[in-house]
mmCIF file of C-alpha atoms in Angstrom:
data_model
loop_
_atom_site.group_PDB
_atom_site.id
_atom_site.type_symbol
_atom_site.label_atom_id
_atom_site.label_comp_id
_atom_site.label_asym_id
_atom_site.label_seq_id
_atom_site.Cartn_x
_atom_site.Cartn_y
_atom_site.Cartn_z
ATOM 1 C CA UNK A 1 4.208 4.708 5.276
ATOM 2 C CA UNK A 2 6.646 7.305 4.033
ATOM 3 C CA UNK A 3 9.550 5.807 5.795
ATOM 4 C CA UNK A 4 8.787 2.571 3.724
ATOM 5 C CA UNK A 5 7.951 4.611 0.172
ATOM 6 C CA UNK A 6 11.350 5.746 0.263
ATOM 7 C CA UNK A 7 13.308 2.681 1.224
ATOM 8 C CA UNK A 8 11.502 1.028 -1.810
ATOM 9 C CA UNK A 9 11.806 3.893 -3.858
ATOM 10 C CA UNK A 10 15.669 4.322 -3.303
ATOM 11 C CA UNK A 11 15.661 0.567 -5.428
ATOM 12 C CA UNK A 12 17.838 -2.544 -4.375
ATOM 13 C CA UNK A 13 21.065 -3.462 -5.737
ATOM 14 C CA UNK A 14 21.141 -7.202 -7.189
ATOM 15 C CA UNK A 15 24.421 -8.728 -7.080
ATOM 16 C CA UNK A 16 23.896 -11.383 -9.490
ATOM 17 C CA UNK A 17 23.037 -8.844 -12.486
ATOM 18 C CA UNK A 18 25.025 -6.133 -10.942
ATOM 19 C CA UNK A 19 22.435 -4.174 -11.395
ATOM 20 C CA UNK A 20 19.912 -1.734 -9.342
ATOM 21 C CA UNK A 21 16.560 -2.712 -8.932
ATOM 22 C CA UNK A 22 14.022 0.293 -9.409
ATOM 23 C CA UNK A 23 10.279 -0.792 -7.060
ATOM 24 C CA UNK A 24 7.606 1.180 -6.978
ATOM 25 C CA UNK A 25 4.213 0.779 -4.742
ATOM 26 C CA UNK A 26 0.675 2.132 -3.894
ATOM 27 C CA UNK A 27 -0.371 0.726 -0.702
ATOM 28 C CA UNK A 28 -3.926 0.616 0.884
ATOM 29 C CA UNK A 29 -4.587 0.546 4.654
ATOM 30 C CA UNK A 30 -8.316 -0.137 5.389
ATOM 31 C CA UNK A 31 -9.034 -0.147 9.464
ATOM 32 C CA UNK A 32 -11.953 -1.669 10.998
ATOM 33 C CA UNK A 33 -13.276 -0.316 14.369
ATOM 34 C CA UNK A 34 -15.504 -2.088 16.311
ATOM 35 C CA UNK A 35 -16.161 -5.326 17.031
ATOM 36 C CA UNK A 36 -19.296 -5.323 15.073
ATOM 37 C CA UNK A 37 -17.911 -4.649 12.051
ATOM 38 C CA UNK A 38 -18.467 -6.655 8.755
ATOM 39 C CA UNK A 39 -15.575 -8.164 7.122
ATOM 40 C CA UNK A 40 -17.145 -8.424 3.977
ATOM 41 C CA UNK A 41 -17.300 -4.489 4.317
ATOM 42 C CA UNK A 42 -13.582 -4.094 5.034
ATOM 43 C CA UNK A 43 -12.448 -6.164 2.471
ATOM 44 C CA UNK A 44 -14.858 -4.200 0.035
ATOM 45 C CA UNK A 45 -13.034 -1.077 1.552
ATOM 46 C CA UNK A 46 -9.642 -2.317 1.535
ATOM 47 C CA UNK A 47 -10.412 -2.760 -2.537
ATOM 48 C CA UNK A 48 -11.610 0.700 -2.870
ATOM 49 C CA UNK A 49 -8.255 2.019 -1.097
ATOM 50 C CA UNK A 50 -5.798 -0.005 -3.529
ATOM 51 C CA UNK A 51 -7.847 1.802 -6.318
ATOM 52 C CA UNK A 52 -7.640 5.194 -4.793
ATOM 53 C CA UNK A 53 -3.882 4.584 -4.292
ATOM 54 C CA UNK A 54 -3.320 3.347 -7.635
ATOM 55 C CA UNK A 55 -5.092 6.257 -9.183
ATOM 56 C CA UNK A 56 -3.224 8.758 -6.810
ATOM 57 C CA UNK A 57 0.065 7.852 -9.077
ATOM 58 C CA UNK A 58 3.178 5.806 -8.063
ATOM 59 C CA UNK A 59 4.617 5.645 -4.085
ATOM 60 C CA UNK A 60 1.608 6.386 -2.217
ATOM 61 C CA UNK A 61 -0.715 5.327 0.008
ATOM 62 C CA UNK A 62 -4.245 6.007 1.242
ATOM 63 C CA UNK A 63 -6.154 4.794 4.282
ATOM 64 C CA UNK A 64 -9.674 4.507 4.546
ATOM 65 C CA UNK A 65 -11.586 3.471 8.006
ATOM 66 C CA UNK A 66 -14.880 1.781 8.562
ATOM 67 C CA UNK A 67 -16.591 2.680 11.436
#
């Protein structure tokens, strides 16, 4: 997740505008284990991640399992 934070952090160059692109991103990894698991409940925790990431300030990232 760092690797990628930094390639979008470094910005893209747009050749049309000639200018550079500044991106910025909070991203939210929710894993499921088992086989039993409840969707519903990971998507509920996948929500709760992209919060905590938000809140955690620009380029970063939080993962969250469900067991």
């Amino acid at each position: 997740m760092n690797r990628l934070l930094q390639l979008l952090k470094s910005g893209f160059y747009d050749n049309n505008s000639q200018q550079t692109i500044s991106v910025s991103c909070s991203i939210c990894i929710a894993i499921m284990k088992g086989k039993d698991a409840d969707y519903t409940e990971l998507i509920r925790l996948g929500d709760k991640s992209m919060y905590e990431a938000k809140d955690a300030g620009r380029n970063s990232f939080i993962i969250n399992e469900l067991d």
